[in-house]
PDB file of C-alpha atoms in Angstrom:
ATOM      1  CA  SER A  15       0.000   0.000   0.000  1.00  0.00           C
ATOM      2  CA  LYS A  16       0.985   3.657  -0.322  1.00  0.00           C
ATOM      3  CA  ASN A  17      -0.132   3.996   3.298  1.00  0.00           C
ATOM      4  CA  GLY A  18       1.555   2.553   6.342  1.00  0.00           C
ATOM      5  CA  ASN A  19       0.408  -0.662   8.033  1.00  0.00           C
ATOM      6  CA  PRO A  20      -1.296  -2.286   5.041  1.00  0.00           C
ATOM      7  CA  THR A  21      -3.861  -5.004   5.759  1.00  0.00           C
ATOM      8  CA  ALA A  22      -5.125  -8.014   3.817  1.00  0.00           C
ATOM      9  CA  GLU A  23      -8.702  -6.745   4.071  1.00  0.00           C
ATOM     10  CA  ARG A  24      -8.120  -3.176   2.949  1.00  0.00           C
ATOM     11  CA  ASP A  25      -5.159  -3.169   0.595  1.00  0.00           C
ATOM     12  CA  SER A  26      -3.614  -5.112  -2.300  1.00  0.00           C
ATOM     13  CA  LYS A  27      -2.349  -8.566  -1.448  1.00  0.00           C
ATOM     14  CA  THR A  28      -0.940 -11.789  -2.878  1.00  0.00           C
ATOM     15  CA  VAL A  29      -1.895 -15.345  -1.930  1.00  0.00           C
ATOM     16  CA  ASN A  30       1.082 -17.684  -1.734  1.00  0.00           C
ATOM     17  CA  GLY A  31      -0.195 -21.118  -0.784  1.00  0.00           C
ATOM     18  CA  SER A  32      -0.970 -22.503   2.670  1.00  0.00           C
ATOM     19  CA  GLY A  33       0.772 -24.231   5.521  1.00  0.00           C
ATOM     20  CA  GLN A  34       4.021 -23.460   7.268  1.00  0.00           C
ATOM     21  CA  ALA A  35       6.834 -22.688   4.815  1.00  0.00           C
ATOM     22  CA  ASP A  36       9.065 -19.944   3.486  1.00  0.00           C
ATOM     23  CA  PHE A  37       7.532 -18.032   0.546  1.00  0.00           C
ATOM     24  CA  SER A  38       8.183 -15.117  -1.744  1.00  0.00           C
ATOM     25  CA  ALA A  39       5.798 -12.921  -3.697  1.00  0.00           C
ATOM     26  CA  VAL A  40       5.953 -10.627  -6.714  1.00  0.00           C
ATOM     27  CA  MET A  41       4.102  -7.297  -6.596  1.00  0.00           C
ATOM     28  CA  THR A  42       2.922  -6.036  -9.974  1.00  0.00           C
ATOM     29  CA  GLY A  43       1.127  -2.966 -11.261  1.00  0.00           C
ATOM     30  CA  LEU A  44       3.201  -0.590  -9.137  1.00  0.00           C
ATOM     31  CA  GLU A  45       3.635   3.051 -10.097  1.00  0.00           C
ATOM     32  CA  PRO A  46       7.144   4.381 -10.811  1.00  0.00           C
ATOM     33  CA  GLY A  47       8.854   6.709  -8.341  1.00  0.00           C
ATOM     34  CA  THR A  48       6.419   5.810  -5.553  1.00  0.00           C
ATOM     35  CA  LEU A  49       6.907   4.887  -1.884  1.00  0.00           C
ATOM     36  CA  TYR A  50       5.189   1.623  -0.840  1.00  0.00           C
ATOM     37  CA  TYR A  51       4.728  -0.202   2.474  1.00  0.00           C
ATOM     38  CA  VAL A  52       4.607  -4.000   2.666  1.00  0.00           C
ATOM     39  CA  ARG A  53       3.976  -6.631   5.367  1.00  0.00           C
ATOM     40  CA  ALA A  54       3.802 -10.411   5.278  1.00  0.00           C
ATOM     41  CA  TYR A  55       0.563 -11.861   6.586  1.00  0.00           C
ATOM     42  CA  ALA A  56      -0.830 -15.251   7.550  1.00  0.00           C
ATOM     43  CA  THR A  57      -4.375 -16.262   8.433  1.00  0.00           C
ATOM     44  CA  ASN A  58      -5.634 -19.160  10.555  1.00  0.00           C
ATOM     45  CA  GLY A  59      -8.826 -19.933  12.445  1.00  0.00           C
ATOM     46  CA  GLU A  60      -7.996 -17.329  15.060  1.00  0.00           C
ATOM     47  CA  GLY A  61      -7.499 -14.437  12.646  1.00  0.00           C
ATOM     48  CA  THR A  62      -4.748 -12.674  10.650  1.00  0.00           C
ATOM     49  CA  GLY A  63      -1.276 -11.862  11.880  1.00  0.00           C
ATOM     50  CA  TYR A  64       1.265  -9.518  10.259  1.00  0.00           C
ATOM     51  CA  GLY A  65       5.035  -9.390  10.053  1.00  0.00           C
ATOM     52  CA  GLU A  66       7.280  -6.377  10.379  1.00  0.00           C
ATOM     53  CA  GLN A  67       6.509  -3.471   8.059  1.00  0.00           C
ATOM     54  CA  ARG A  68       9.031  -2.709   5.342  1.00  0.00           C
ATOM     55  CA  SER A  69       9.060   0.165   2.853  1.00  0.00           C
ATOM     56  CA  PHE A  70      10.628   0.683  -0.555  1.00  0.00           C
ATOM     57  CA  SER A  71      10.437   3.115  -3.454  1.00  0.00           C
ATOM     58  CA  THR A  72      10.048   2.057  -7.056  1.00  0.00           C
ATOM     59  CA  ALA A  73      12.438   3.482  -9.606  1.00  0.00           C
ATOM     60  CA  LYS A  74      11.510   6.553 -11.613  1.00  0.00           C
ATOM     61  CA  ALA A  75      10.648   5.971 -15.257  1.00  0.00           C
ATOM     62  CA  LEU A  76       9.996   7.828 -18.479  1.00  0.00           C
ATOM     63  CA  PRO A  77       6.666   9.647 -18.677  1.00  0.00           C
ATOM     64  CA  VAL A  78       3.781   8.113 -20.598  1.00  0.00           C
ATOM     65  CA  VAL A  79       2.016  10.461 -22.994  1.00  0.00           C
ATOM     66  CA  ARG A  80      -0.606   9.932 -25.690  1.00  0.00           C
ATOM     67  CA  THR A  81      -1.289  11.763 -28.942  1.00  0.00           C
ATOM     68  CA  VAL A  82      -5.073  11.452 -28.890  1.00  0.00           C
ATOM     69  CA  GLN A  83      -6.513  12.993 -32.065  1.00  0.00           C
ATOM     70  CA  MET A  84      -6.331  15.703 -34.723  1.00  0.00           C
ATOM     71  CA  ASP A  85      -9.058  18.330 -35.083  1.00  0.00           C
ATOM     72  CA  ASN A  86      -9.902  21.409 -37.154  1.00  0.00           C
ATOM     73  CA  VAL A  87      -7.499  20.677 -40.004  1.00  0.00           C
ATOM     74  CA  THR A  88      -7.515  23.544 -42.530  1.00  0.00           C
ATOM     75  CA  ALA A  89      -5.270  24.635 -45.386  1.00  0.00           C
ATOM     76  CA  ASN A  90      -2.705  26.142 -42.991  1.00  0.00           C
ATOM     77  CA  SER A  91      -3.568  25.057 -39.437  1.00  0.00           C
ATOM     78  CA  ALA A  92      -4.640  22.154 -37.239  1.00  0.00           C
ATOM     79  CA  SER A  93      -5.111  21.329 -33.574  1.00  0.00           C
ATOM     80  CA  VAL A  94      -4.061  18.213 -31.672  1.00  0.00           C
ATOM     81  CA  SER A  95      -5.331  16.788 -28.382  1.00  0.00           C
ATOM     82  CA  CYS A  96      -2.913  15.019 -26.036  1.00  0.00           C
ATOM     83  CA  SER A  97      -2.987  13.252 -22.675  1.00  0.00           C
ATOM     84  CA  LEU A  98      -0.306  12.869 -20.009  1.00  0.00           C
ATOM     85  CA  VAL A  99      -0.953   9.346 -18.702  1.00  0.00           C
ATOM     86  CA  SER A 100       1.921   9.109 -16.202  1.00  0.00           C
ATOM     87  CA  THR A 101       4.694  11.378 -14.958  1.00  0.00           C
ATOM     88  CA  GLY A 102       6.970   8.377 -14.419  1.00  0.00           C
ATOM     89  CA  GLY A 103       7.045   9.211 -10.713  1.00  0.00           C
ATOM     90  CA  ASP A 104       9.014  12.370 -11.398  1.00  0.00           C
ATOM     91  CA  ALA A 105       8.402  16.059 -12.039  1.00  0.00           C
ATOM     92  CA  ILE A 106       7.567  16.908 -15.655  1.00  0.00           C
ATOM     93  CA  LYS A 107      10.089  19.436 -16.942  1.00  0.00           C
ATOM     94  CA  GLU A 108       8.338  20.091 -20.263  1.00  0.00           C
ATOM     95  CA  ARG A 109       5.557  18.743 -22.405  1.00  0.00           C
ATOM     96  CA  GLY A 110       3.933  19.593 -25.709  1.00  0.00           C
ATOM     97  CA  ILE A 111       3.907  18.427 -29.313  1.00  0.00           C
ATOM     98  CA  VAL A 112       6.485  17.972 -32.058  1.00  0.00           C
ATOM     99  CA  TRP A 113       5.746  17.861 -35.766  1.00  0.00           C
ATOM    100  CA  SER A 114       7.421  17.607 -39.157  1.00  0.00           C
ATOM    101  CA  THR A 115       6.853  16.683 -42.782  1.00  0.00           C
ATOM    102  CA  HIS A 116       8.747  13.434 -42.102  1.00  0.00           C
ATOM    103  CA  SER A 117       7.695  10.594 -39.832  1.00  0.00           C
ATOM    104  CA  SER A 118       8.846  10.170 -36.216  1.00  0.00           C
ATOM    105  CA  PRO A 119       9.347  13.874 -35.407  1.00  0.00           C
ATOM    106  CA  THR A 120      11.486  14.648 -32.348  1.00  0.00           C
ATOM    107  CA  MET A 121      12.467  17.602 -30.188  1.00  0.00           C
ATOM    108  CA  GLY A 122      14.934  18.526 -32.931  1.00  0.00           C
ATOM    109  CA  ASP A 123      12.049  19.309 -35.289  1.00  0.00           C
ATOM    110  CA  ASN A 124       9.236  21.816 -34.846  1.00  0.00           C
ATOM    111  CA  LYS A 125       7.775  21.832 -31.366  1.00  0.00           C
ATOM    112  CA  GLN A 126       5.248  23.697 -29.274  1.00  0.00           C
ATOM    113  CA  VAL A 127       5.352  23.691 -25.469  1.00  0.00           C
ATOM    114  CA  ASP A 128       2.208  23.390 -23.374  1.00  0.00           C
ATOM    115  CA  LYS A 129       2.251  25.560 -20.240  1.00  0.00           C
ATOM    116  CA  GLY A 130      -0.821  23.982 -18.609  1.00  0.00           C
ATOM    117  CA  THR A 131      -0.984  21.632 -15.645  1.00  0.00           C
ATOM    118  CA  LYS A 132      -3.977  19.439 -16.527  1.00  0.00           C
ATOM    119  CA  ASP A 133      -3.509  15.842 -17.630  1.00  0.00           C
ATOM    120  CA  THR A 134      -5.138  16.608 -20.982  1.00  0.00           C
ATOM    121  CA  TYR A 135      -4.119  19.451 -23.258  1.00  0.00           C
ATOM    122  CA  SER A 136      -4.693  20.726 -26.787  1.00  0.00           C
ATOM    123  CA  LEU A 137      -2.358  22.788 -28.960  1.00  0.00           C
ATOM    124  CA  SER A 138      -2.731  24.480 -32.339  1.00  0.00           C
ATOM    125  CA  LEU A 139      -0.357  24.356 -35.288  1.00  0.00           C
ATOM    126  CA  ASN A 140      -0.364  27.470 -37.473  1.00  0.00           C
ATOM    127  CA  GLY A 141       1.479  28.672 -40.553  1.00  0.00           C
ATOM    128  CA  LEU A 142       1.461  25.237 -42.199  1.00  0.00           C
ATOM    129  CA  ASP A 143       1.931  24.755 -45.930  1.00  0.00           C
ATOM    130  CA  VAL A 144      -1.150  23.947 -47.963  1.00  0.00           C
ATOM    131  CA  ALA A 145      -1.802  20.439 -49.325  1.00  0.00           C
ATOM    132  CA  THR A 146       1.075  19.015 -47.255  1.00  0.00           C
ATOM    133  CA  GLN A 147       1.269  15.868 -45.137  1.00  0.00           C
ATOM    134  CA  TYR A 148       2.475  16.373 -41.571  1.00  0.00           C
ATOM    135  CA  TYR A 149       3.363  13.999 -38.739  1.00  0.00           C
ATOM    136  CA  VAL A 150       2.814  14.927 -35.098  1.00  0.00           C
ATOM    137  CA  ARG A 151       3.535  13.376 -31.689  1.00  0.00           C
ATOM    138  CA  ALA A 152       2.956  14.420 -28.108  1.00  0.00           C
ATOM    139  CA  TYR A 153       6.041  14.502 -25.896  1.00  0.00           C
ATOM    140  CA  ALA A 154       6.916  14.843 -22.202  1.00  0.00           C
ATOM    141  CA  VAL A 155      10.260  15.275 -20.458  1.00  0.00           C
ATOM    142  CA  ASN A 156      11.343  14.357 -16.908  1.00  0.00           C
ATOM    143  CA  SER A 157      14.763  13.697 -15.325  1.00  0.00           C
ATOM    144  CA  ILE A 158      14.918  10.238 -16.900  1.00  0.00           C
ATOM    145  CA  GLY A 159      14.483  11.489 -20.462  1.00  0.00           C
ATOM    146  CA  THR A 160      11.973  12.273 -23.198  1.00  0.00           C
ATOM    147  CA  ALA A 161       8.990  10.117 -24.102  1.00  0.00           C
ATOM    148  CA  TYR A 162       6.817  10.399 -27.197  1.00  0.00           C
ATOM    149  CA  GLY A 163       3.216   9.469 -27.811  1.00  0.00           C
ATOM    150  CA  GLU A 164       1.687   7.741 -30.810  1.00  0.00           C
ATOM    151  CA  GLU A 165       2.360   9.306 -34.193  1.00  0.00           C
ATOM    152  CA  LEU A 166      -0.579  10.814 -36.039  1.00  0.00           C
ATOM    153  CA  SER A 167      -0.523  12.169 -39.587  1.00  0.00           C
ATOM    154  CA  PHE A 168      -2.743  14.633 -41.407  1.00  0.00           C
ATOM    155  CA  THR A 169      -2.784  16.536 -44.678  1.00  0.00           C
ATOM    156  CA  THR A 170      -3.612  20.221 -44.844  1.00  0.00           C
ATOM    157  CA  GLY A 171      -6.311  21.310 -47.260  1.00  0.00           C
ATOM    158  CA  LYS A 172      -5.854  22.964 -50.604  1.00  0.00           C
ATOM    159  CA  THR A 173      -6.498  26.641 -51.174  1.00  0.00           C
ATOM    160  CA  VAL A 174      -8.496  27.768 -54.204  1.00  0.00           C
ATOM    161  CA  PRO A 175      -6.997  30.549 -56.358  1.00  0.00           C
ATOM    162  CA  VAL A 176      -9.295  33.526 -56.925  1.00  0.00           C
ATOM    163  CA  VAL A 177     -10.391  35.143 -60.179  1.00  0.00           C
ATOM    164  CA  SER A 178     -12.379  38.347 -59.693  1.00  0.00           C
ATOM    165  CA  THR A 179     -13.756  41.163 -61.813  1.00  0.00           C
ATOM    166  CA  ASP A 180     -11.957  44.438 -61.298  1.00  0.00           C
ATOM    167  CA  HIS A 181     -14.751  46.902 -60.548  1.00  0.00           C
ATOM    168  CA  THR A 182     -13.758  50.487 -59.774  1.00  0.00           C
ATOM    169  CA  PRO A 183     -14.650  51.711 -57.246  1.00  0.00           C
ATOM    170  CA  GLY A 184     -14.918  48.373 -55.475  1.00  0.00           C
ATOM    171  CA  GLY A 185     -13.357  46.033 -52.979  1.00  0.00           C
ATOM    172  CA  ALA A 186     -11.628  43.518 -55.249  1.00  0.00           C
ATOM    173  CA  ARG A 187      -8.544  45.661 -55.840  1.00  0.00           C
ATOM    174  CA  MET A 188      -8.210  46.180 -52.088  1.00  0.00           C
ATOM    175  CA  LEU A 189      -7.964  42.421 -51.601  1.00  0.00           C
ATOM    176  CA  ILE A 190      -6.275  41.109 -54.733  1.00  0.00           C
ATOM    177  CA  ASN A 191      -2.868  41.955 -56.155  1.00  0.00           C
ATOM    178  CA  ASN A 192      -2.917  40.663 -59.720  1.00  0.00           C
ATOM    179  CA  HIS A 193      -0.784  37.516 -60.244  1.00  0.00           C
ATOM    180  CA  GLU A 194       0.254  37.606 -56.574  1.00  0.00           C
ATOM    181  CA  ASN A 195      -2.776  36.321 -54.666  1.00  0.00           C
ATOM    182  CA  GLY A 196      -5.315  36.085 -57.502  1.00  0.00           C
ATOM    183  CA  LEU A 197      -6.231  37.372 -60.930  1.00  0.00           C
ATOM    184  CA  LEU A 198      -8.243  40.494 -61.790  1.00  0.00           C
ATOM    185  CA  VAL A 199     -10.205  40.739 -65.035  1.00  0.00           C
ATOM    186  CA  PRO A 200     -12.247  43.598 -66.534  1.00  0.00           C
ATOM    187  CA  MET A 201     -15.959  43.876 -65.872  1.00  0.00           C
ATOM    188  CA  ARG A 202     -18.379  42.365 -68.386  1.00  0.00           C
ATOM    189  CA  ASN A 203     -15.645  40.519 -70.247  1.00  0.00           C
ATOM    190  CA  PRO A 204     -16.427  36.781 -70.383  1.00  0.00           C
ATOM    191  CA  LYS A 205     -13.396  36.049 -72.560  1.00  0.00           C
ATOM    192  CA  ALA A 206     -11.016  37.641 -70.041  1.00  0.00           C
ATOM    193  CA  MET A 207     -12.643  35.594 -67.256  1.00  0.00           C
ATOM    194  CA  ALA A 208     -12.269  32.393 -69.273  1.00  0.00           C
ATOM    195  CA  ASP A 209      -8.649  33.242 -70.119  1.00  0.00           C
ATOM    196  CA  ALA A 210      -7.826  33.817 -66.432  1.00  0.00           C
ATOM    197  CA  MET A 211      -9.340  30.481 -65.422  1.00  0.00           C
ATOM    198  CA  THR A 212      -7.424  28.786 -68.240  1.00  0.00           C
ATOM    199  CA  GLU A 213      -4.208  30.453 -67.048  1.00  0.00           C
ATOM    200  CA  PHE A 214      -4.613  28.873 -63.618  1.00  0.00           C
ATOM    201  CA  ALA A 215      -5.445  25.506 -65.170  1.00  0.00           C
ATOM    202  CA  ASP A 216      -2.364  25.645 -67.411  1.00  0.00           C
ATOM    203  CA  ASN A 217      -0.058  26.944 -64.668  1.00  0.00           C
ATOM    204  CA  PRO A 218      -0.563  24.907 -61.452  1.00  0.00           C
ATOM    205  CA  LYS A 219       2.466  26.593 -59.874  1.00  0.00           C
ATOM    206  CA  LEU A 220       0.873  30.027 -60.236  1.00  0.00           C
ATOM    207  CA  ALA A 221      -2.439  28.678 -58.958  1.00  0.00           C
ATOM    208  CA  LYS A 222      -0.744  27.253 -55.866  1.00  0.00           C
ATOM    209  CA  ILE A 223       1.200  30.470 -55.152  1.00  0.00           C
ATOM    210  CA  CYS A 224      -1.910  32.632 -55.507  1.00  0.00           C
ATOM    211  CA  GLY A 225      -3.883  30.225 -53.318  1.00  0.00           C
ATOM    212  CA  GLN A 226      -1.216  30.283 -50.599  1.00  0.00           C
ATOM    213  CA  ASN A 227      -0.880  34.068 -50.698  1.00  0.00           C
ATOM    214  CA  ALA A 228      -4.643  34.547 -50.556  1.00  0.00           C
ATOM    215  CA  LYS A 229      -4.662  33.496 -46.894  1.00  0.00           C
ATOM    216  CA  ASN A 230      -2.612  36.610 -46.044  1.00  0.00           C
ATOM    217  CA  VAL A 231      -5.714  38.705 -46.769  1.00  0.00           C
ATOM    218  CA  LEU A 232      -7.162  37.323 -43.545  1.00  0.00           C
ATOM    219  CA  ASN A 233      -4.313  38.962 -41.629  1.00  0.00           C
ATOM    220  CA  ARG A 234      -4.681  42.294 -43.408  1.00  0.00           C
ATOM    221  CA  PHE A 235      -8.414  42.388 -42.789  1.00  0.00           C
ATOM    222  CA  SER A 236      -8.706  40.635 -39.431  1.00  0.00           C
ATOM    223  CA  LEU A 237     -11.526  41.570 -37.081  1.00  0.00           C
ATOM    224  CA  ASN A 238      -9.152  43.377 -34.712  1.00  0.00           C
ATOM    225  CA  LYS A 239      -7.667  45.471 -37.518  1.00  0.00           C
ATOM    226  CA  ILE A 240     -11.122  46.404 -38.807  1.00  0.00           C
ATOM    227  CA  ILE A 241     -12.159  47.444 -35.291  1.00  0.00           C
ATOM    228  CA  ASP A 242      -8.977  49.500 -34.910  1.00  0.00           C
ATOM    229  CA  LYS A 243      -9.658  51.275 -38.211  1.00  0.00           C
ATOM    230  CA  TRP A 244     -13.237  52.091 -37.209  1.00  0.00           C
ATOM    231  CA  GLU A 245     -12.061  53.349 -33.831  1.00  0.00           C
ATOM    232  CA  GLU A 246      -9.437  55.507 -35.530  1.00  0.00           C
ATOM    233  CA  TYR A 247     -12.055  56.897 -37.919  1.00  0.00           C
ATOM    234  CA  ILE A 248     -14.602  57.650 -35.144  1.00  0.00           C
ATOM    235  CA  VAL A 249     -12.001  59.343 -32.944  1.00  0.00           C
ATOM    236  CA  SER A 250     -10.818  61.439 -35.905  1.00  0.00           C
ATOM    237  CA  PHE A 251     -14.390  62.357 -36.817  1.00  0.00           C
ATOM    238  CA  ILE A 252     -15.230  63.451 -33.258  1.00  0.00           C
ATOM    239  CA  ALA A 253     -12.029  65.458 -32.988  1.00  0.00           C
ATOM    240  CA  SER A 254     -12.863  67.340 -36.176  1.00  0.00           C
ATOM    241  CA  LYS A 255     -16.198  68.603 -34.776  1.00  0.00           C
TER     242      LYS A 255
END
């Protein structure tokens, strides 16, 4: 038992035959780095008697960590859920996830550290390449070493290149830089629209580059930046009155 003076009725026990004789027992299922108390016992018609109490500590071990599942996989991001099953009987120095475009990623590859203290944790991967296969593992470190969880793999989604009519005044030119993150074509020009779509079809490299760069528009026009611009405009308007 982890508590002193263990008993046959209350705590874990082994049964090693009957009668008067020397015997030995093997204790299994113990936790690493843990103090245990043990006593021999014998039972007859009068009751149960116990030997002297002894104590021992199991050796520390590597942590046990699981890579549970992938969620919310997009063209450039994903999240992974992990679980710390055992500390190995030692303090956890660091834990998180590692990932790479090759299998069996390690601490030498990309990693993200989790600062939480709960047994389960989730982390997000951002800035990933589109249409790319990645491998990810949970990890945990204690004084014995580094342990890794199961390897999971996922493939980021593809981005779709944009072809838009160039209306002036209008919003398309604010979002699209021609041949950088999309293609702009004149208004009411079906041939130009067809030619632009054919250009992407004939030039997959350009289509991929424009698709990848299109995600940067989200950063330029994020909710926080829009709010900041409105706040700046309102403050300027009030100040002018």
